Amino acid sequence: VSVAPAPVPPQVSALDLLDAMDGVCYLADTAGTILAAGRQNWPLHAERHESGWLRVENVVGRVLFDVISGDEVAAAYRAMHERVAGGLVPEISFSHRCDSPTIERHMRMSISAVRSQGRIAAILYQSQILEEIRRPPMFIFSPDALVRSGQQVREHDILHLCSYCHDVAWPIGQHAADGEWIRPGEYYARGGAEPAHVSHGICPRCRASIVDAAE
Ligand SMILES: [Zn+2]
């Protein structure tokens, strides 16, 4: 009885795989430094950010949590990263929104441990588009409205937008955990003004269902 020889694995690099993967994909080390990024969907990701630095060639070597908008959101990603990097869970995944002014975009993020030779060698981030729906423009999703780090803006001029589900805190300047969070369409329906400044945060519902659920 002859046994078929085991197939020889193709010589592909991590970057080759990242380039072939669907969505915005990148590999970080266990401390959070971005090691490599797939080149397929980064123009999509960069579209939301006015500064050119969030292009694939500019994120490699940066610490992931430094490039995430909103301190609260960055802290939540750091906590999830540490759980996966520490081997407490093999993977964390959740659905999230990544709208542009004219596109309602539903996505799914997964954060998974990449194991090599018995240890966690890297953390893989993959964010895939599930659905895109065109709609009339909503300025709250304009990159120009996003408060940049170091920018001095009065708290009561800021509209708080949940980074995960895109609910907004009502009204502008409100950010209480027990306050009211509403859909963007409802914000405009109530006569909410086009805000000059938008900040990314986490609504109570997503804190419970995504951030706390990951702990
Ligand atoms: Zn939310």
Coordinates of N, CA and C and ligand atoms in Angstrom, one line a residue:
V1 N 0.9 -1.2 0.0 CA 0.0 0.0 0.0 C 0.9 1.2 0.0
S2 N 0.7 2.1 -1.0 CA 1.5 3.3 -1.0 C 0.8 4.4 -0.4
V3 N 1.5 5.2 0.3 CA 1.0 6.3 1.0 C 1.3 7.6 0.2
A4 N 0.3 8.4 0.0 CA 0.6 9.6 -0.8 C 1.5 10.5 0.0
P5 N 2.5 11.1 -0.6 CA 3.4 12.0 0.1 C 2.6 13.2 0.7
A6 N 3.0 13.7 1.8 CA 2.3 14.8 2.4 C 2.6 16.0 1.5
P7 N 1.6 16.8 1.3 CA 1.8 18.0 0.4 C 2.8 19.0 1.1
V8 N 3.6 19.6 0.2 CA 4.6 20.5 0.7 C 3.9 21.9 0.9
P9 N 3.9 22.5 2.1 CA 3.2 23.8 2.2 C 3.8 24.8 1.3
P10 N 3.0 25.6 0.7 CA 3.6 26.7 -0.2 C 4.4 27.7 0.7
Q11 N 5.4 28.3 0.1 CA 6.1 29.3 0.8 C 5.4 30.6 0.6
V12 N 4.6 30.9 1.6 CA 3.9 32.2 1.6 C 4.2 32.9 2.9
S13 N 4.4 34.2 2.8 CA 4.7 35.0 4.0 C 3.5 35.5 4.7
A14 N 3.6 36.0 5.9 CA 2.5 36.6 6.6 C 1.9 37.7 5.7
L15 N 2.7 38.5 5.1 CA 2.2 39.6 4.3 C 1.4 39.1 3.1
D16 N 1.9 38.0 2.5 CA 1.1 37.4 1.3 C -0.3 37.1 1.8
L17 N -0.4 36.5 3.0 CA -1.7 36.1 3.5 C -2.5 37.3 3.8
L18 N -1.9 38.3 4.4 CA -2.7 39.5 4.8 C -3.2 40.2 3.5
D19 N -2.4 40.2 2.5 CA -2.8 40.8 1.2 C -4.0 40.1 0.6
A20 N -4.1 38.8 0.8 CA -5.2 37.9 0.2 C -6.4 38.0 1.1
M21 N -6.4 38.4 2.3 CA -7.5 38.4 3.2 C -8.5 39.5 2.9
D22 N -9.8 39.2 3.2 CA -10.8 40.1 2.9 C -10.9 41.1 4.1
G23 N -11.1 42.4 3.7 CA -11.2 43.4 4.8 C -10.0 44.1 5.1
V24 N -10.1 44.9 6.2 CA -8.9 45.6 6.7 C -8.2 44.7 7.7
C25 N -7.0 44.2 7.3 CA -6.3 43.2 8.1 C -4.9 43.7 8.5
Y26 N -4.6 43.4 9.8 CA -3.2 43.7 10.2 C -2.8 42.8 11.3
L27 N -1.5 42.7 11.4 CA -0.9 41.8 12.4 C -0.1 42.7 13.4
A28 N -0.4 42.5 14.7 CA 0.3 43.3 15.7 C 1.1 42.3 16.6
D29 N 2.2 42.8 17.2 CA 2.8 42.0 18.2 C 2.0 42.0 19.5
T30 N 2.5 41.2 20.5 CA 1.6 41.1 21.7 C 1.6 42.4 22.4
A31 N 2.5 43.3 22.2 CA 2.5 44.6 22.9 C 1.6 45.6 22.1
G32 N 1.2 45.2 20.9 CA 0.3 46.1 20.2 C 1.0 46.9 19.0
T33 N 2.3 46.7 18.8 CA 2.9 47.4 17.6 C 2.5 46.7 16.3
I34 N 2.1 47.4 15.4 CA 1.6 46.9 14.1 C 2.8 46.4 13.3
L35 N 2.8 45.1 13.0 CA 4.0 44.5 12.3 C 3.8 44.5 10.8
A36 N 2.6 44.3 10.3 CA 2.3 44.2 8.9 C 0.8 44.5 8.7
A37 N 0.5 45.0 7.5 CA -0.9 45.2 7.2 C -1.2 44.8 5.8
G38 N -2.4 44.1 5.5 CA -2.8 43.8 4.2 C -3.1 45.0 3.4
R39 N -2.7 45.0 2.1 CA -2.8 46.2 1.3 C -4.2 46.3 0.6
Q40 N -5.0 45.3 0.7 CA -6.2 45.3 -0.1 C -7.2 46.4 0.2
N41 N -7.6 46.5 1.5 CA -8.7 47.5 1.8 C -8.3 48.7 2.6
W42 N -7.0 49.0 2.6 CA -6.6 50.2 3.4 C -7.1 51.5 2.8
P43 N -7.3 51.6 1.5 CA -7.8 52.9 1.0 C -9.2 53.2 1.6
L44 N -10.0 52.1 1.8 CA -11.3 52.3 2.4 C -11.2 52.8 3.9
H45 N -10.2 52.2 4.6 CA -10.1 52.6 6.0 C -9.5 54.0 6.1
A46 N -8.6 54.4 5.2 CA -8.0 55.7 5.2 C -9.0 56.8 4.8
E47 N -10.0 56.4 4.1 CA -11.0 57.4 3.6 C -11.6 58.2 4.7
R48 N -11.8 57.5 5.9 CA -12.4 58.2 7.0 C -11.5 59.1 7.7
H49 N -10.2 59.1 7.4 CA -9.3 59.9 8.2 C -8.6 60.9 7.3
E50 N -8.7 62.1 7.7 CA -8.2 63.2 6.8 C -6.7 63.1 6.6
S51 N -6.0 62.7 7.7 CA -4.5 62.7 7.6 C -4.0 61.5 6.9
G52 N -3.0 61.7 6.0 CA -2.5 60.6 5.2 C -1.8 59.5 5.9
W53 N -1.5 59.8 7.2 CA -0.7 58.8 7.9 C -1.3 57.5 8.2
L54 N -2.7 57.5 8.1 CA -3.3 56.2 8.3 C -3.4 55.4 7.0
R55 N -2.4 55.4 6.3 CA -2.2 54.6 5.1 C -1.4 53.4 5.5
V56 N -1.5 52.3 4.8 CA -0.8 51.1 5.2 C 0.7 51.3 5.4
E57 N 1.3 52.1 4.6 CA 2.7 52.3 4.7 C 3.1 53.1 6.0
N58 N 2.1 53.8 6.5 CA 2.4 54.7 7.7 C 1.9 54.1 9.0
V59 N 1.2 53.0 9.0 CA 0.8 52.4 10.3 C 1.7 51.4 10.8
V60 N 2.4 50.7 9.9 CA 3.4 49.7 10.3 C 4.5 50.3 11.2
G61 N 4.7 49.7 12.3 CA 5.6 50.2 13.3 C 5.0 51.1 14.4
R62 N 3.7 51.5 14.2 CA 3.1 52.3 15.2 C 2.3 51.4 16.2
V63 N 2.1 51.9 17.4 CA 1.3 51.2 18.4 C -0.1 51.4 18.0
L64 N -0.8 50.2 17.9 CA -2.2 50.2 17.5 C -3.1 51.2 18.3
F65 N -2.9 51.2 19.6 CA -3.8 52.0 20.5 C -3.6 53.5 20.3
D66 N -2.4 53.8 19.8 CA -2.2 55.3 19.5 C -2.9 55.8 18.3
V67 N -3.3 54.9 17.4 CA -3.9 55.3 16.1 C -5.4 55.2 16.2
I68 N -6.0 54.7 17.3 CA -7.4 54.6 17.5 C -8.0 55.9 18.0
S69 N -9.1 56.3 17.4 CA -9.7 57.6 17.8 C -10.5 57.5 19.0
G70 N -10.3 58.3 20.0 CA -11.0 58.3 21.3 C -10.3 57.5 22.4
D71 N -10.0 58.2 23.5 CA -9.2 57.5 24.6 C -9.9 56.3 25.1
E72 N -11.3 56.4 25.3 CA -12.1 55.3 25.9 C -12.0 54.1 24.9
V73 N -12.1 54.4 23.6 CA -12.1 53.4 22.6 C -10.8 52.7 22.6
A74 N -9.7 53.5 22.6 CA -8.4 52.9 22.6 C -8.1 52.0 23.8
A75 N -8.6 52.5 25.0 CA -8.5 51.7 26.2 C -9.2 50.3 26.1
A76 N -10.4 50.4 25.5 CA -11.2 49.1 25.3 C -10.4 48.2 24.3
Y77 N -9.9 48.7 23.3 CA -9.1 47.8 22.3 C -7.9 47.3 23.0
R78 N -7.2 48.1 23.8 CA -6.0 47.6 24.6 C -6.4 46.5 25.5
A79 N -7.5 46.6 26.2 CA -8.0 45.5 27.1 C -8.3 44.2 26.4
M80 N -8.9 44.4 25.2 CA -9.2 43.2 24.4 C -8.0 42.5 23.8
H81 N -7.1 43.4 23.4 CA -5.8 42.9 22.8 C -5.0 42.1 23.9
E82 N -5.0 42.7 25.1 CA -4.2 42.0 26.2 C -4.9 40.7 26.6
R83 N -6.2 40.6 26.5 CA -6.8 39.3 26.8 C -6.4 38.2 25.8
V84 N -6.4 38.6 24.5 CA -6.0 37.7 23.5 C -4.5 37.4 23.5
A85 N -3.7 38.4 23.7 CA -2.3 38.3 23.7 C -1.8 37.5 25.0
G86 N -2.6 37.6 26.1 CA -2.3 36.8 27.3 C -2.8 35.4 27.3
G87 N -3.5 35.0 26.2 CA -3.9 33.6 26.1 C -5.2 33.3 26.9
L88 N -5.9 34.4 27.4 CA -7.1 34.1 28.2 C -8.3 33.7 27.3
V89 N -8.3 34.2 26.1 CA -9.3 33.8 25.1 C -8.6 33.7 23.7
P90 N -9.0 32.8 22.9 CA -8.3 32.6 21.6 C -8.7 33.7 20.6
E91 N -9.9 34.3 20.8 CA -10.5 35.2 19.8 C -11.6 36.0 20.4
I92 N -11.6 37.3 20.0 CA -12.8 38.2 20.3 C -13.3 38.7 19.0
S93 N -14.6 38.6 18.9 CA -15.2 39.2 17.7 C -16.5 40.0 18.0
F94 N -16.8 41.0 17.2 CA -18.0 41.8 17.4 C -18.3 42.5 16.1
S95 N -19.6 42.9 16.0 CA -20.0 43.7 14.8 C -19.8 45.1 15.2
H96 N -19.5 45.9 14.2 CA -19.4 47.4 14.4 C -19.7 48.1 13.2
R97 N -19.8 49.4 13.3 CA -20.1 50.3 12.1 C -18.9 51.1 11.8
C98 N -18.7 51.4 10.5 CA -17.6 52.2 10.1 C -18.2 53.1 8.9
D99 N -19.1 54.0 9.3 CA -19.8 54.8 8.2 C -18.9 55.9 7.7
S100 N -19.2 56.3 6.5 CA -18.6 57.5 5.9 C -19.9 58.4 5.8
P101 N -19.7 59.7 5.4 CA -20.9 60.6 5.4 C -22.0 60.0 4.5
T102 N -21.7 59.3 3.4 CA -22.8 58.9 2.5 C -23.0 57.4 2.5
I103 N -22.2 56.6 3.3 CA -22.4 55.2 3.3 C -22.5 54.6 4.7
E104 N -23.6 53.9 4.9 CA -23.8 53.2 6.2 C -23.1 51.9 6.0
R105 N -22.1 51.6 6.8 CA -21.2 50.4 6.6 C -21.2 49.6 7.8
H106 N -21.7 48.3 7.6 CA -21.7 47.3 8.7 C -20.5 46.4 8.6
M107 N -19.8 46.2 9.7 CA -18.6 45.4 9.6 C -18.5 44.4 10.8
R108 N -17.6 43.5 10.7 CA -17.4 42.5 11.7 C -15.9 42.5 12.0
M109 N -15.5 42.7 13.2 CA -14.1 42.7 13.6 C -13.8 41.4 14.3
S110 N -12.6 40.8 14.0 CA -12.2 39.7 14.9 C -10.7 40.0 15.3
I111 N -10.4 39.6 16.5 CA -9.1 39.8 17.1 C -8.7 38.4 17.5
S112 N -7.7 37.8 16.8 CA -7.3 36.4 17.1 C -5.8 36.2 17.4
A113 N -5.6 35.3 18.2 CA -4.2 34.9 18.5 C -3.6 34.1 17.4
V114 N -2.4 34.4 17.0 CA -1.7 33.6 16.0 C -0.6 32.9 16.8
R115 N -0.8 31.5 16.8 CA 0.2 30.7 17.6 C 1.3 30.2 16.7
S116 N 2.5 30.1 17.2 CA 3.6 29.5 16.5 C 4.5 28.9 17.5
Q117 N 4.8 27.6 17.2 CA 5.7 26.9 18.1 C 5.3 27.0 19.6
G118 N 4.0 26.8 19.8 CA 3.5 26.7 21.1 C 3.3 28.0 21.9
R119 N 3.6 29.1 21.2 CA 3.3 30.4 22.0 C 2.6 31.4 21.1
I120 N 2.0 32.4 21.7 CA 1.3 33.4 20.9 C 2.4 34.3 20.3
A121 N 2.4 34.3 18.9 CA 3.5 35.0 18.2 C 3.0 36.4 17.8
A122 N 1.7 36.5 17.5 CA 1.2 37.8 17.0 C -0.3 37.8 17.2
I123 N -0.9 39.0 17.0 CA -2.4 39.1 17.1 C -2.9 39.6 15.8
L124 N -3.9 38.9 15.2 CA -4.4 39.2 13.9 C -5.7 40.0 14.1
Y125 N -5.8 41.1 13.4 CA -7.0 41.9 13.4 C -7.6 41.8 12.0
Q126 N -8.8 41.5 11.9 CA -9.5 41.5 10.6 C -10.9 42.1 10.7
S127 N -11.1 43.1 9.9 CA -12.4 43.8 9.9 C -13.0 43.7 8.5
Q128 N -14.1 43.0 8.4 CA -14.7 42.7 7.1 C -16.0 43.5 6.9
I129 N -16.3 43.9 5.7 CA -17.5 44.6 5.4 C -18.6 43.6 5.2
L130 N -19.7 43.7 6.0 CA -20.9 42.9 5.8 C -21.9 43.5 4.9
E131 N -22.1 44.8 5.0 CA -23.1 45.4 4.1 C -22.8 46.9 4.0
E132 N -23.1 47.5 2.8 CA -22.9 48.9 2.6 C -24.2 49.4 2.0
I133 N -24.7 50.5 2.6 CA -26.0 51.1 2.2 C -25.8 52.6 1.9
R134 N -26.0 53.0 0.7 CA -25.9 54.5 0.4 C -27.0 55.2 1.1
R135 N -26.7 56.5 1.5 CA -27.8 57.3 2.2 C -27.4 58.7 2.0
P136 N -28.4 59.6 2.2 CA -28.1 61.1 2.2 C -26.9 61.4 3.1
P137 N -26.1 62.4 2.8 CA -24.9 62.7 3.6 C -25.3 63.0 5.1
M138 N -24.5 62.5 6.0 CA -24.6 62.9 7.4 C -23.2 63.4 7.8
F139 N -23.1 64.7 8.1 CA -21.8 65.3 8.4 C -21.2 64.7 9.7
I140 N -22.0 64.2 10.6 CA -21.3 63.6 11.8 C -20.3 62.5 11.5
F141 N -20.3 62.0 10.3 CA -19.3 61.0 9.9 C -18.2 61.5 9.1
S142 N -18.2 62.9 8.9 CA -17.1 63.5 8.2 C -15.8 63.4 9.0
P143 N -14.7 63.1 8.4 CA -13.4 63.1 9.1 C -13.1 64.5 9.6
D144 N -13.6 65.5 8.9 CA -13.3 66.9 9.3 C -13.9 67.2 10.7
A145 N -14.9 66.5 11.1 CA -15.6 66.8 12.3 C -14.9 66.1 13.5
L146 N -14.1 65.1 13.2 CA -13.5 64.3 14.3 C -12.5 65.1 15.1
V147 N -12.6 65.1 16.4 CA -11.7 65.9 17.2 C -10.3 65.2 17.2
R148 N -9.3 65.9 16.8 CA -7.9 65.3 16.7 C -7.3 65.4 18.1
S149 N -6.4 64.5 18.4 CA -5.7 64.5 19.7 C -4.9 65.8 19.8
G150 N -5.0 66.4 21.0 CA -4.4 67.6 21.3 C -5.2 68.8 21.0
Q151 N -6.3 68.6 20.2 CA -7.1 69.8 19.8 C -7.9 70.2 21.0
Q152 N -7.9 71.5 21.3 CA -8.7 72.1 22.4 C -10.1 72.4 22.0
V153 N -11.1 71.7 22.4 CA -12.5 71.9 22.1 C -13.3 71.9 23.4
R154 N -14.2 72.9 23.5 CA -15.0 72.9 24.7 C -16.0 71.7 24.7
E155 N -16.1 71.1 25.9 CA -16.9 69.9 26.0 C -18.3 70.0 25.5
H156 N -18.9 71.2 25.8 CA -20.3 71.3 25.3 C -20.5 71.6 23.8
D157 N -19.4 71.6 23.1 CA -19.5 71.7 21.6 C -19.3 70.4 20.9
I158 N -19.0 69.3 21.8 CA -18.7 68.0 21.2 C -19.9 67.1 21.1
L159 N -20.1 66.5 20.0 CA -21.1 65.4 19.9 C -20.4 64.1 20.1
H160 N -20.9 63.3 21.0 CA -20.2 62.0 21.3 C -20.9 60.9 20.5
L161 N -20.1 60.2 19.8 CA -20.5 59.2 18.8 C -19.9 57.8 19.3
C162 N -20.8 56.8 19.4 CA -20.3 55.5 19.8 C -19.5 54.9 18.6
S163 N -18.3 54.5 18.9 CA -17.4 54.0 17.9 C -17.9 52.7 17.3
Y164 N -18.6 51.9 18.1 CA -19.1 50.6 17.7 C -20.4 50.6 16.9
C165 N -21.4 51.2 17.5 CA -22.8 51.2 16.9 C -23.2 52.5 16.2
H166 N -22.4 53.6 16.5 CA -22.6 54.9 15.9 C -23.9 55.6 16.5
D167 N -24.4 55.1 17.6 CA -25.4 55.9 18.3 C -24.7 57.2 18.8
V168 N -25.5 58.3 19.0 CA -24.9 59.5 19.5 C -25.6 59.9 20.8
A169 N -24.8 60.6 21.7 CA -25.3 61.0 22.9 C -26.2 62.3 22.7
W170 N -27.3 62.3 23.2 CA -28.3 63.4 23.0 C -28.3 64.3 24.3
P171 N -28.3 65.6 24.2 CA -27.9 66.4 23.0 C -26.4 66.6 22.9
I172 N -26.0 67.5 22.0 CA -24.6 67.8 21.9 C -24.0 68.3 23.3
G173 N -22.8 67.8 23.6 CA -22.2 68.2 24.9 C -22.5 67.2 26.0
Q174 N -23.5 66.3 25.8 CA -23.9 65.4 26.8 C -23.1 64.1 26.6
H175 N -22.7 63.5 27.8 CA -21.9 62.3 27.6 C -22.1 61.4 28.9
A176 N -23.2 61.6 29.6 CA -23.4 60.9 30.8 C -23.7 59.4 30.5
A177 N -23.1 58.5 31.3 CA -23.3 57.1 31.1 C -24.8 56.7 31.2
D178 N -25.6 57.5 32.0 CA -27.0 57.2 32.1 C -27.8 58.1 31.2
G179 N -27.1 58.9 30.4 CA -27.9 59.8 29.5 C -28.5 59.1 28.3
E180 N -29.1 59.8 27.4 CA -29.8 59.3 26.3 C -28.9 59.1 25.1
W181 N -28.9 57.9 24.5 CA -28.1 57.7 23.2 C -29.1 57.3 22.2
I182 N -29.0 57.9 21.0 CA -30.0 57.7 19.9 C -29.3 57.5 18.6
R183 N -30.1 56.9 17.6 CA -29.6 56.6 16.3 C -29.3 58.0 15.6
P184 N -28.3 58.0 14.7 CA -28.0 59.2 14.0 C -29.2 59.8 13.3
G185 N -30.0 59.0 12.7 CA -31.2 59.5 12.0 C -32.1 60.2 12.9
E186 N -32.2 59.7 14.1 CA -33.1 60.3 15.2 C -32.5 61.6 15.6
Y187 N -31.2 61.7 15.6 CA -30.5 62.9 16.0 C -30.9 64.1 15.0
Y188 N -30.9 63.7 13.7 CA -31.3 64.8 12.8 C -32.8 65.0 12.8
A189 N -33.6 63.9 13.1 CA -35.0 64.1 13.1 C -35.4 65.0 14.3
R190 N -34.6 65.0 15.3 CA -34.9 65.9 16.5 C -34.4 67.3 16.3
G191 N -33.8 67.6 15.1 CA -33.3 68.9 14.8 C -31.9 69.1 15.3
G192 N -31.2 68.0 15.6 CA -29.8 68.2 16.0 C -29.0 68.9 14.9
A193 N -28.2 69.8 15.3 CA -27.4 70.7 14.4 C -26.2 69.8 13.9
E194 N -25.7 70.2 12.7 CA -24.5 69.6 12.2 C -23.4 70.1 13.2
P195 N -22.8 69.1 13.9 CA -21.8 69.5 14.9 C -20.5 69.8 14.3
A196 N -19.8 70.8 14.8 CA -18.4 71.1 14.3 C -17.4 70.0 14.8
H197 N -17.8 69.4 16.0 CA -16.8 68.5 16.6 C -17.5 67.2 17.0
V198 N -16.9 66.1 16.6 CA -17.4 64.8 17.0 C -16.3 64.0 17.7
S199 N -16.6 63.3 18.7 CA -15.6 62.6 19.5 C -16.1 61.1 19.5
H200 N -15.2 60.2 19.4 CA -15.5 58.7 19.5 C -15.5 58.3 20.9
G201 N -16.6 57.6 21.3 CA -16.6 57.0 22.7 C -17.3 55.7 22.6
I202 N -17.9 55.3 23.7 CA -18.6 54.0 23.8 C -19.9 54.2 24.5
C203 N -21.0 53.8 23.8 CA -22.3 54.0 24.5 C -22.5 52.9 25.5
P204 N -23.4 53.1 26.5 CA -23.6 52.1 27.5 C -24.0 50.7 27.0
R205 N -24.8 50.6 25.9 CA -25.2 49.3 25.4 C -24.0 48.6 24.8
C206 N -23.1 49.3 24.1 CA -21.9 48.6 23.5 C -20.9 48.3 24.6
R207 N -20.8 49.2 25.7 CA -19.9 48.9 26.8 C -20.3 47.5 27.4
A208 N -21.6 47.3 27.5 CA -22.1 46.0 28.1 C -21.9 44.9 27.2
S209 N -22.3 45.1 25.9 CA -22.4 43.9 25.0 C -21.1 43.6 24.3
I210 N -20.2 44.5 24.2 CA -18.9 44.3 23.5 C -17.7 44.3 24.5
V211 N -17.6 45.5 25.2 CA -16.4 45.7 26.0 C -16.4 44.8 27.3
D212 N -17.5 44.9 28.1 CA -17.6 44.1 29.3 C -17.7 42.6 29.0
A213 N -18.4 42.3 27.9 CA -18.6 40.9 27.5 C -17.3 40.2 27.1
A214 N -16.3 41.0 26.7 CA -15.0 40.5 26.4 C -14.1 40.2 27.6
E215 N -14.6 40.7 28.7 CA -13.7 40.5 30.0 C -14.1 39.2 30.7
Ligands
ZN1 ZN -22.8 51.8 20.8

